[in-house]
Short mmCIF file of C-alpha atoms and ligand atoms in Angstrom, two decimals:
data_model
loop_
_atom_site.label_atom_id
_atom_site.label_comp_id
_atom_site.label_asym_id
_atom_site.label_seq_id
_atom_site.Cartn_x
_atom_site.Cartn_y
_atom_site.Cartn_z
CA UNK A 200 67.96 -19.97 10.89
CA UNK A 201 67.59 -16.48 12.33
CA UNK A 202 67.79 -13.16 10.38
CA UNK A 203 71.22 -12.84 12.16
CA UNK A 204 72.47 -16.11 10.67
CA UNK A 205 70.95 -15.14 7.22
CA UNK A 206 72.77 -11.73 7.23
CA UNK A 207 75.92 -13.51 7.97
CA UNK A 208 75.70 -15.98 5.14
CA UNK A 209 74.67 -13.04 2.82
CA UNK A 210 77.59 -11.06 3.88
CA UNK A 211 80.16 -13.73 3.50
CA UNK A 212 78.92 -14.72 0.13
CA UNK A 213 77.85 -18.29 1.20
CA UNK A 214 74.50 -17.68 -0.20
CA UNK A 215 73.04 -14.87 -2.42
CA UNK A 216 69.68 -13.13 -1.96
CA UNK A 217 68.55 -14.47 -5.36
CA UNK A 218 69.23 -18.02 -4.18
CA UNK A 219 67.09 -17.39 -1.03
CA UNK A 220 64.19 -16.02 -3.05
CA UNK A 221 64.36 -18.64 -5.75
CA UNK A 222 64.49 -21.47 -3.02
CA UNK A 223 61.35 -20.04 -1.49
CA UNK A 224 59.64 -19.50 -4.83
CA UNK A 225 60.40 -23.16 -5.73
CA UNK A 226 59.03 -24.36 -2.42
CA UNK A 227 55.81 -22.11 -2.92
CA UNK A 228 55.34 -23.86 -6.32
CA UNK A 229 55.70 -27.27 -4.69
CA UNK A 230 53.67 -26.97 -1.50
CA UNK A 231 51.34 -24.09 -1.94
CA UNK A 232 49.05 -25.61 -4.61
CA UNK A 233 47.89 -27.75 -1.54
CA UNK A 234 48.12 -25.19 1.27
CA UNK A 235 46.81 -21.99 -0.52
CA UNK A 236 48.70 -19.70 1.74
CA UNK A 237 49.43 -17.10 -0.94
CA UNK A 238 47.02 -15.22 -3.10
CA UNK A 239 49.79 -13.45 -5.16
CA UNK A 240 53.37 -14.55 -5.71
CA UNK A 241 55.55 -11.59 -6.51
CA UNK A 242 58.18 -13.57 -8.33
CA UNK A 243 59.71 -11.08 -10.89
CA UNK A 244 59.70 -8.17 -8.43
CA UNK A 245 61.30 -10.35 -5.80
CA UNK A 246 64.02 -11.82 -8.06
CA UNK A 247 64.90 -8.35 -9.40
CA UNK A 248 65.02 -6.88 -6.03
CA UNK A 249 67.17 -9.70 -4.86
CA UNK A 250 69.61 -9.08 -7.72
CA UNK A 251 70.01 -5.37 -6.62
CA UNK A 252 70.78 -6.51 -3.02
CA UNK A 253 73.41 -9.14 -4.39
CA UNK A 254 75.08 -6.21 -6.50
CA UNK A 255 75.16 -4.16 -3.27
CA UNK A 256 76.78 -6.97 -1.29
CA UNK A 257 79.28 -7.52 -4.18
CA UNK A 258 80.31 -3.88 -4.19
CA UNK A 259 80.81 -3.85 -0.53
CA UNK A 260 77.97 -1.50 0.34
CA UNK A 261 76.67 -1.68 3.91
CA UNK A 262 73.49 -3.61 4.23
CA UNK A 263 70.20 -2.77 6.01
CA UNK A 264 68.88 -5.08 8.68
CA UNK A 265 66.58 -7.08 6.46
CA UNK A 266 68.48 -6.76 3.29
CA UNK A 267 67.84 -9.70 1.00
CA UNK A 268 65.53 -11.54 3.27
CA UNK A 269 62.18 -12.89 1.66
CA UNK A 270 58.95 -11.88 3.86
CA UNK A 271 55.28 -12.34 3.05
CA UNK A 272 52.62 -9.78 3.40
CA UNK A 273 48.91 -10.23 4.47
CA UNK A 274 46.70 -9.26 1.56
CA UNK A 275 45.01 -6.40 3.51
CA UNK A 276 48.10 -4.32 3.41
CA UNK A 277 48.24 -2.08 0.37
CA UNK A 278 51.31 -2.69 -1.80
CA UNK A 279 51.86 -0.24 -4.74
CA UNK A 280 51.19 -1.79 -8.07
CA UNK A 281 50.39 -5.26 -6.55
CA UNK A 282 47.03 -6.62 -6.19
CA UNK A 283 45.50 -6.28 -2.74
CA UNK A 284 42.22 -8.14 -2.37
CA UNK A 285 41.52 -8.52 1.32
CA UNK A 286 40.41 -12.00 0.17
CA UNK A 287 37.20 -10.48 -1.07
CA UNK A 288 35.35 -10.68 -4.40
CA UNK A 289 34.52 -6.90 -3.92
CA UNK A 290 38.39 -6.02 -4.15
CA UNK A 291 39.38 -8.99 -6.51
CA UNK A 292 41.10 -6.47 -9.01
CA UNK A 293 42.17 -3.73 -6.69
CA UNK A 294 45.76 -2.55 -7.43
CA UNK A 295 46.68 0.12 -4.82
CA UNK A 296 48.26 3.20 -6.03
CA UNK A 297 50.16 3.58 -2.85
CA UNK A 298 52.33 1.70 -0.41
CA UNK A 299 51.25 0.98 3.27
CA UNK A 300 53.72 2.58 5.70
CA UNK A 301 54.68 -0.84 7.24
CA UNK A 302 55.58 -2.32 3.79
CA UNK A 303 57.34 0.83 2.78
CA UNK A 304 59.48 0.47 6.04
CA UNK A 305 60.24 -3.14 5.39
CA UNK A 306 61.24 -2.55 1.76
CA UNK A 307 63.49 0.43 2.96
CA UNK A 308 65.29 -2.11 5.39
CA UNK A 309 66.02 -4.31 2.39
CA UNK A 310 63.35 -6.98 2.85
CA UNK A 311 62.03 -8.70 -0.24
CA UNK A 312 58.37 -8.92 -0.65
CA UNK A 313 57.75 -12.57 -1.91
CA UNK A 314 53.96 -12.45 -2.16
CA UNK A 315 50.61 -11.62 -0.57
CA UNK A 316 48.96 -14.00 1.84
CA UNK A 317 45.40 -15.54 2.17
CA UNK A 318 43.22 -14.41 4.93
CA UNK A 319 39.62 -14.57 6.09
CA UNK A 320 37.61 -11.95 4.07
CA UNK A 321 38.24 -8.49 5.38
CA UNK A 322 40.00 -10.19 8.42
CA UNK A 323 36.69 -11.42 9.83
CA UNK A 324 37.13 -14.90 10.87
CA UNK A 325 39.30 -17.31 12.95
CA UNK A 326 40.04 -20.10 10.37
CA UNK A 327 40.95 -18.61 6.97
CA UNK A 328 37.82 -20.47 5.68
CA UNK A 329 35.92 -17.14 4.63
CA UNK A 330 38.41 -16.26 1.94
CA UNK A 331 36.81 -15.63 -1.43
CA UNK A 332 39.66 -17.50 -2.88
CA UNK A 333 39.42 -20.77 -1.03
CA UNK A 334 40.72 -21.77 2.45
CA UNK A 335 44.32 -22.10 3.54
CA UNK A 336 45.23 -25.54 5.02
CA UNK A 337 47.36 -25.98 8.19
CA UNK A 338 50.84 -27.17 7.29
CA UNK A 339 50.91 -29.53 10.34
CA UNK A 340 47.81 -31.40 9.29
CA UNK A 341 45.93 -30.37 6.34
CA UNK A 342 42.52 -31.55 7.69
CA UNK A 343 42.81 -28.70 10.17
CA UNK A 344 42.39 -24.97 9.73
CA UNK A 345 45.58 -22.73 10.13
CA UNK A 346 43.50 -20.21 12.43
CA UNK A 347 42.69 -16.83 11.23
CA UNK A 348 42.26 -14.21 10.01
CA UNK A 349 45.96 -14.13 9.09
CA UNK A 350 46.01 -17.94 8.36
CA UNK A 351 47.94 -17.39 5.14
CA UNK A 352 50.72 -15.52 6.95
CA UNK A 353 51.02 -17.97 9.65
CA UNK A 354 51.00 -21.08 7.38
CA UNK A 355 53.58 -19.60 5.08
CA UNK A 356 56.10 -19.08 7.88
CA UNK A 357 55.26 -22.54 9.41
CA UNK A 358 55.66 -24.30 6.01
CA UNK A 359 58.97 -22.49 5.37
CA UNK A 360 57.63 -20.67 2.36
CA UNK A 361 59.16 -17.22 3.73
CA UNK A 362 61.31 -16.21 6.49
CA UNK A 363 58.73 -14.09 8.28
CA UNK A 364 55.51 -12.34 7.45
CA UNK A 365 53.15 -9.48 8.44
CA UNK A 366 49.60 -10.03 9.59
CA UNK A 367 46.96 -7.83 11.31
CA UNK A 368 45.45 -8.53 14.72
CA UNK A 369 41.97 -6.92 15.61
CA UNK A 370 40.76 -9.60 18.03
CA UNK A 371 43.41 -12.24 17.84
CA UNK A 372 44.13 -12.59 14.13
CA UNK A 373 47.93 -12.86 14.74
CA UNK A 374 48.28 -14.82 17.88
CA UNK A 375 45.44 -17.39 17.34
CA UNK A 376 46.89 -18.44 13.88
CA UNK A 377 50.40 -18.36 15.22
CA UNK A 378 49.30 -20.68 17.98
CA UNK A 379 47.64 -23.10 15.55
CA UNK A 380 50.66 -23.05 13.21
CA UNK A 381 53.42 -23.25 15.97
CA UNK A 382 55.14 -19.86 15.13
CA UNK A 383 55.80 -16.65 17.03
CA UNK A 384 53.20 -13.99 16.33
CA UNK A 385 52.78 -10.75 18.31
CA UNK A 386 50.43 -7.79 18.64
CA UNK A 387 52.00 -4.53 19.67
CA UNK A 388 50.25 -1.79 21.79
CA UNK A 389 47.77 0.04 20.04
CA UNK A 390 49.51 3.17 18.54
CA UNK A 391 53.01 1.55 18.27
CA UNK A 392 52.69 0.65 14.52
CA UNK A 393 51.12 2.72 11.66
CA UNK A 394 47.95 1.45 10.00
CA UNK A 395 48.37 3.73 7.02
CA UNK A 396 47.57 1.55 4.13
CA UNK A 397 46.00 -1.31 6.14
CA UNK A 398 42.53 -1.82 4.73
CA UNK A 399 40.41 -0.85 7.84
CA UNK A 400 38.23 -3.49 9.65
CA UNK A 401 37.69 -2.05 13.21
CA UNK A 402 39.92 0.93 13.57
CA UNK A 403 39.89 1.26 17.33
CA UNK A 404 41.25 -2.45 17.53
CA UNK A 405 43.36 -3.12 14.33
CA UNK A 406 47.11 -3.47 14.67
CA UNK A 407 49.84 -4.68 12.28
CA UNK A 408 52.80 -6.93 13.32
CA UNK A 409 55.03 -9.80 12.53
CA UNK A 410 54.92 -13.68 12.49
CA UNK A 411 58.38 -15.24 12.74
CA UNK A 412 60.22 -18.48 13.36
CA UNK A 413 61.83 -17.29 16.52
CA UNK A 414 61.46 -14.41 18.96
CA UNK A 415 64.54 -12.36 17.81
CA UNK A 416 63.23 -12.20 14.18
CA UNK A 417 59.88 -11.13 15.47
CA UNK A 418 61.67 -8.33 17.51
CA UNK A 419 63.70 -7.41 14.39
CA UNK A 420 60.61 -7.00 12.24
CA UNK A 421 58.74 -5.02 14.93
CA UNK A 422 61.82 -2.75 15.43
CA UNK A 423 61.49 -1.75 11.69
CA UNK A 424 57.76 -1.17 11.47
CA UNK A 425 57.31 0.69 14.84
CA UNK A 426 57.08 4.38 15.40
CA UNK A 427 55.19 7.57 14.82
CA UNK A 428 53.76 8.10 11.45
CA UNK A 429 52.43 11.47 10.18
CA UNK A 430 49.98 9.68 8.06
CA UNK A 431 48.36 7.85 10.95
CA UNK A 432 47.12 10.11 13.77
CA UNK A 433 46.70 7.14 16.22
CA UNK A 434 50.40 6.36 16.21
CA UNK A 435 52.02 7.57 19.47
CA UNK A 436 55.35 9.59 19.50
CA UNK A 437 57.08 7.60 22.12
CA UNK A 438 60.76 6.39 21.44
CA UNK A 439 60.96 2.95 20.16
CA UNK A 440 63.22 0.89 22.39
CA UNK A 441 65.92 -1.43 21.17
CA UNK A 442 64.08 -4.68 21.29
CA UNK A 443 67.14 -6.86 20.55
CA UNK A 444 68.96 -5.41 23.43
CA UNK A 445 66.26 -6.54 25.89
CA UNK A 446 66.18 -10.17 24.72
CA UNK A 447 68.97 -11.26 27.06
CA UNK A 448 67.42 -9.69 30.10
CA UNK A 449 67.19 -11.90 33.17
CA UNK A 450 63.66 -12.98 34.24
CA UNK A 451 64.83 -13.34 38.11
CA UNK A 452 62.15 -11.67 40.14
CA UNK A 453 59.86 -11.06 37.24
CA UNK A 454 56.24 -11.14 38.47
CA UNK A 455 54.12 -13.21 36.23
CA UNK A 456 50.25 -13.20 36.64
CA UNK A 457 47.82 -15.95 35.87
CA UNK A 458 44.35 -14.72 35.08
CA UNK A 459 42.05 -17.09 37.21
CA UNK A 460 39.18 -16.37 35.02
CA UNK A 461 40.60 -17.72 31.63
CA UNK A 462 41.79 -21.05 33.30
CA UNK A 463 38.31 -21.64 34.70
CA UNK A 464 36.66 -21.59 31.33
CA UNK A 465 34.78 -24.73 30.43
CA UNK A 466 35.75 -24.57 26.72
CA UNK A 467 39.56 -24.68 27.73
CA UNK A 468 40.97 -28.08 26.50
CA UNK A 469 42.73 -30.01 29.40
CA UNK A 470 45.98 -30.49 27.50
CA UNK A 471 46.34 -26.81 26.60
CA UNK A 472 45.53 -25.74 30.22
CA UNK A 473 48.15 -28.35 31.73
CA UNK A 474 50.97 -27.19 29.19
CA UNK A 475 50.41 -23.66 30.07
CA UNK A 476 50.45 -24.23 33.74
CA UNK A 477 53.38 -26.47 33.62
CA UNK A 478 55.36 -23.73 31.81
CA UNK A 479 54.22 -21.29 34.61
CA UNK A 480 55.71 -23.85 37.27
CA UNK A 481 58.95 -24.04 35.19
CA UNK A 482 59.35 -20.33 35.28
CA UNK A 483 58.74 -20.32 38.96
CA UNK A 484 61.46 -22.86 39.39
CA UNK A 485 63.72 -20.76 37.35
CA UNK A 486 63.30 -17.61 39.62
CA UNK A 487 60.14 -15.86 38.38
CA UNK A 488 57.28 -15.10 40.94
CA UNK A 489 53.80 -16.52 40.12
CA UNK A 490 50.87 -14.42 41.16
CA UNK A 491 47.15 -15.36 40.83
CA UNK A 492 45.18 -12.46 39.35
CA UNK A 493 41.44 -12.04 38.99
CA UNK A 494 40.11 -10.03 36.05
CA UNK A 495 36.33 -10.34 36.60
CA UNK A 496 35.37 -8.86 33.19
CA UNK A 497 37.81 -10.90 31.21
CA UNK A 498 35.10 -13.36 29.95
CA UNK A 499 32.82 -10.37 28.79
CA UNK A 500 35.45 -9.70 26.15
CA UNK A 501 33.67 -11.62 23.29
CA UNK A 502 30.22 -10.05 23.74
CA UNK A 503 31.81 -6.64 23.89
CA UNK A 504 33.98 -7.20 20.83
CA UNK A 505 31.14 -8.52 18.84
CA UNK A 506 29.36 -5.19 19.23
CA UNK A 507 32.28 -2.92 18.87
CA UNK A 508 33.98 -4.58 16.01
CA UNK A 509 31.06 -4.96 13.68
CA UNK A 510 29.78 -1.37 14.43
CA UNK A 511 33.24 -0.08 13.26
CA UNK A 512 33.22 -2.52 10.40
CA UNK A 513 29.80 -1.34 9.11
CA UNK A 514 31.21 2.25 9.10
CA UNK A 515 34.51 1.36 7.42
CA UNK A 516 33.01 -0.98 4.72
CA UNK A 517 30.36 1.71 3.61
CA UNK A 518 33.06 2.88 0.98
CA UNK A 519 32.59 -0.25 -1.11
CA UNK A 520 29.68 1.09 -2.90
CA UNK A 521 30.47 0.07 -6.69
CA UNK A 522 31.17 3.68 -7.47
CA UNK A 523 34.75 4.56 -6.40
CA UNK A 524 36.63 1.45 -6.79
CA UNK A 525 36.05 -2.30 -6.41
CA UNK A 526 33.51 -4.72 -7.83
CA UNK A 527 30.49 -3.13 -9.68
CA UNK A 528 27.41 -4.95 -10.79
CA UNK A 529 27.12 -4.02 -14.48
CA UNK A 530 23.32 -4.69 -14.89
CA UNK A 531 21.38 -1.81 -16.20
CA UNK A 532 19.82 -0.39 -13.00
CA UNK A 533 19.40 2.54 -10.85
CA UNK A 534 22.28 3.98 -8.54
CA UNK A 535 20.66 2.41 -5.49
CA UNK A 536 20.20 -0.93 -7.20
CA UNK A 537 23.60 -0.81 -8.60
CA UNK A 538 25.08 -0.29 -4.99
CA UNK A 539 22.94 -2.82 -3.43
CA UNK A 540 23.74 -5.52 -5.97
CA UNK A 541 27.44 -4.68 -5.91
CA UNK A 542 27.61 -5.25 -2.12
CA UNK A 543 25.23 -8.18 -2.23
CA UNK A 544 27.44 -10.00 -4.78
CA UNK A 545 30.82 -8.66 -3.68
CA UNK A 546 30.86 -9.34 -0.03
CA UNK A 547 30.71 -12.96 1.50
CA UNK A 548 28.16 -14.02 4.08
CA UNK A 549 30.26 -13.41 7.24
CA UNK A 550 31.08 -9.88 6.14
CA UNK A 551 27.49 -9.29 5.45
CA UNK A 552 26.67 -10.57 8.91
CA UNK A 553 29.06 -8.11 10.51
CA UNK A 554 27.63 -5.19 8.56
CA UNK A 555 24.13 -6.05 9.60
CA UNK A 556 24.99 -6.44 13.32
CA UNK A 557 26.92 -3.30 13.18
CA UNK A 558 24.30 -1.23 11.44
CA UNK A 559 21.73 -2.49 13.82
CA UNK A 560 23.81 -1.79 16.96
CA UNK A 561 24.53 1.83 15.85
CA UNK A 562 21.00 2.54 14.72
CA UNK A 563 18.91 5.21 16.47
CA UNK A 564 17.28 3.78 19.60
CA UNK A 565 19.73 0.99 19.82
CA UNK A 566 23.15 2.76 19.92
CA UNK A 567 22.78 3.48 23.71
CA UNK A 568 21.61 -0.11 24.53
CA UNK A 569 24.27 -1.85 22.49
CA UNK A 570 27.23 0.34 21.31
CA UNK A 571 27.48 2.79 24.30
CA UNK A 572 26.93 -0.27 26.79
CA UNK A 573 29.75 -2.13 24.90
CA UNK A 574 32.07 0.83 25.24
CA UNK A 575 31.38 1.02 28.98
CA UNK A 576 32.12 -2.77 29.42
CA UNK A 577 35.37 -2.07 27.41
CA UNK A 578 36.47 0.45 30.02
CA UNK A 579 35.81 -1.93 32.77
CA UNK A 580 37.93 -4.64 31.10
CA UNK A 581 40.65 -2.20 30.61
CA UNK A 582 40.49 -1.33 34.33
CA UNK A 583 40.94 -5.07 35.18
CA UNK A 584 44.08 -4.89 33.26
CA UNK A 585 45.30 -1.72 34.80
CA UNK A 586 44.75 -3.36 38.40
CA UNK A 587 46.60 -6.43 37.34
CA UNK A 588 49.59 -4.43 36.12
CA UNK A 589 49.98 -2.81 39.50
CA UNK A 590 50.73 -6.25 40.77
CA UNK A 591 52.66 -8.05 38.04
CA UNK A 592 54.90 -7.50 35.11
CA UNK A 593 53.25 -9.79 32.58
CA UNK A 594 50.24 -11.99 32.34
CA UNK A 595 50.38 -15.61 31.02
CA UNK A 596 47.50 -17.43 29.52
CA UNK A 597 46.71 -19.86 26.72
CA UNK A 598 46.53 -18.33 23.32
CA UNK A 599 43.47 -20.34 22.16
CA UNK A 600 41.22 -22.70 24.16
CA UNK A 601 42.01 -25.52 21.72
CA UNK A 602 44.66 -26.70 19.17
CA UNK A 603 43.73 -26.22 15.58
CA UNK A 604 40.08 -27.46 14.74
CA UNK A 605 38.97 -29.35 11.78
CA UNK A 606 37.85 -27.87 8.38
CA UNK A 607 34.07 -27.08 8.45
CA UNK A 608 33.88 -27.77 12.25
CA UNK A 609 32.72 -24.27 13.10
CA UNK A 610 31.82 -22.76 9.76
CA UNK A 611 28.01 -23.17 10.38
CA UNK A 612 28.10 -22.00 13.89
CA UNK A 613 29.35 -18.48 14.26
CA UNK A 614 29.12 -18.45 18.03
CA UNK A 615 31.51 -21.49 18.27
CA UNK A 616 33.89 -19.75 15.81
CA UNK A 617 33.76 -16.54 17.71
CA UNK A 618 34.65 -18.32 20.95
CA UNK A 619 38.05 -19.26 19.61
CA UNK A 620 39.09 -15.70 20.24
CA UNK A 621 38.04 -15.58 23.87
CA UNK A 622 41.57 -15.45 25.21
CA UNK A 623 42.91 -12.90 22.79
CA UNK A 624 40.21 -10.29 22.37
CA UNK A 625 40.68 -8.63 25.72
CA UNK A 626 44.14 -7.52 24.94
CA UNK A 627 42.75 -5.77 21.68
CA UNK A 628 39.88 -4.10 23.75
CA UNK A 629 42.38 -2.77 26.13
CA UNK A 630 45.03 -2.01 23.48
CA UNK A 631 47.72 -3.85 25.16
CA UNK A 632 50.70 -5.68 23.56
CA UNK A 633 50.71 -9.54 23.54
CA UNK A 634 52.60 -12.44 21.94
CA UNK A 635 52.03 -16.04 21.17
CA UNK A 636 55.09 -18.31 21.74
CA UNK A 637 54.81 -22.10 20.55
CA UNK A 638 55.02 -24.19 23.56
CA UNK A 639 54.43 -27.89 22.91
CA UNK A 640 53.01 -30.38 20.34
CA UNK A 641 50.13 -32.52 21.31
CA UNK A 642 48.67 -35.23 18.86
CA UNK A 643 50.82 -33.55 16.06
CA UNK A 644 49.43 -30.09 16.66
CA UNK A 645 51.15 -27.09 18.23
CA UNK A 646 50.01 -25.38 21.43
CA UNK A 647 50.71 -21.72 22.08
CA UNK A 648 51.25 -19.65 25.26
CA UNK A 649 50.10 -16.05 25.27
CA UNK A 650 52.02 -13.38 27.18
CA UNK A 651 50.61 -10.09 27.74
CA UNK A 652 52.38 -6.83 28.98
CA UNK A 653 51.45 -3.27 30.03
CA UNK A 654 51.22 -0.40 27.52
CA UNK A 655 54.55 0.06 25.43
CA UNK A 656 56.25 -2.89 27.36
CA UNK A 657 56.98 -5.04 24.31
CA UNK A 658 60.43 -5.41 25.71
CA UNK A 659 59.16 -7.55 28.53
CA UNK A 660 57.21 -9.72 26.26
CA UNK A 661 60.31 -10.25 24.17
CA UNK A 662 62.60 -10.86 27.12
CA UNK A 663 60.26 -13.48 28.70
CA UNK A 664 59.62 -15.14 25.29
CA UNK A 665 63.32 -15.33 24.50
CA UNK A 666 63.97 -17.00 27.95
CA UNK A 667 61.31 -19.59 27.27
CA UNK A 668 62.39 -20.11 23.79
CA UNK A 669 65.98 -20.88 25.18
CA UNK A 670 64.55 -23.35 27.66
CA UNK A 671 62.80 -25.14 24.99
CA UNK A 672 65.74 -25.29 22.59
CA UNK A 673 68.12 -26.38 25.15
N1 LIG B 35 38.44 -13.71 14.76
C1 LIG B 35 37.99 -12.35 15.15
C2 LIG B 35 37.01 -11.79 14.26
O1 LIG B 35 36.54 -12.51 13.38
C3 LIG B 35 39.27 -11.43 15.09
C4 LIG B 35 39.68 -11.21 13.65
C5 LIG B 35 41.00 -10.34 13.66
O2 LIG B 35 41.79 -10.18 14.56
N2 LIG B 35 41.03 -9.64 12.45
O3 LIG B 35 36.60 -10.69 14.25
#
């Protein structure tokens, strides 16, 4: 069911919002003790918000676009009065005194916030195994990871525990788990969506956006959360197009680029490669033009990201000092000891690894060799994309080199874990919009395709995705 179907059913009285919420809460109670996709279930607030919507419907008031629809929110988005932990011990008891801009917009549009979802600690990871509150399992196969860092948001949509959710994507944390869980997940252009109230990881890369069961629902959520925000100076004052109107656009003559460099990669699984290439041929048969594109710096994305993201993280996470808020070691000790102990006990090992790498890369004598060099390579990667978009409308690639991997498989090998974002990171470094679309299922696990467009051309992503979705459904 799409949001449009749900609106129809709510309006006609065929179903009430309270029934929708209750049904999801019952399902969460049944299934989530196994999956662990939620960290907080917002039962009472959700039910009372649903009752209010039902009264509005009964009295004939006009409804907002998301009225009465239960959505889930990644636990790194601040929700006023509701625990927001970032899946870290250091924020285990943090209750924000304010609401993030994106959740405020969703609530204003009538959405019901059903709960907060599990994630890798501080959004650092690709498997949701680094959460201080235990891993999330993949609903397709519980011996596999759901991807990360927004694994809880992806798994909760895939398992039918909510109708859509928000995640954050710094290096692939929406698209990669969407690919592993077989749902739609997109990352908008940097500056399209406000990050006010998003707990910062790497500020020049972080973006918030939706997971959904289908393309039109993703477009509807993005429509609601997009736009300039006075509280986030990185948001851009460019009008937000009507994404739903672009969904039915024809793809005849659309120029679709295939980046050679990402299909050459030795880590790319053959079945993933074949499914993506076969959908490219399908599109060609249906009227699109396929163009081979070379992005020579594409494969330098990982090395570049793992200098820039930890550097920004080391600065952003300096605020967790045991003084202002969050976990504090209560032993009798000096201020320095208290701060060190609070951070040592409060952060998990992946977060500490990032802080150490970032502090090192920014330190006097090394900043030019590492941080500055990484920023220069970042510019080269961006230029590769600029050149590509002179020739094509969109770029097509796999989202992840493999389908969902097994629990523990990469946990002791950070480099192997980092490589799972090989194909998603370049779009973050360049600030471009990109989407994951479920493509096929192999050995019981979903494969996703990634489409990337030029700045602020989310409408092209939606148009092509909707076209492909129709092909699969029919
Ligand atoms: N997996 C990547 C990392 O660990 C990306 C995370 C993200 O997008 N939040 O940094």
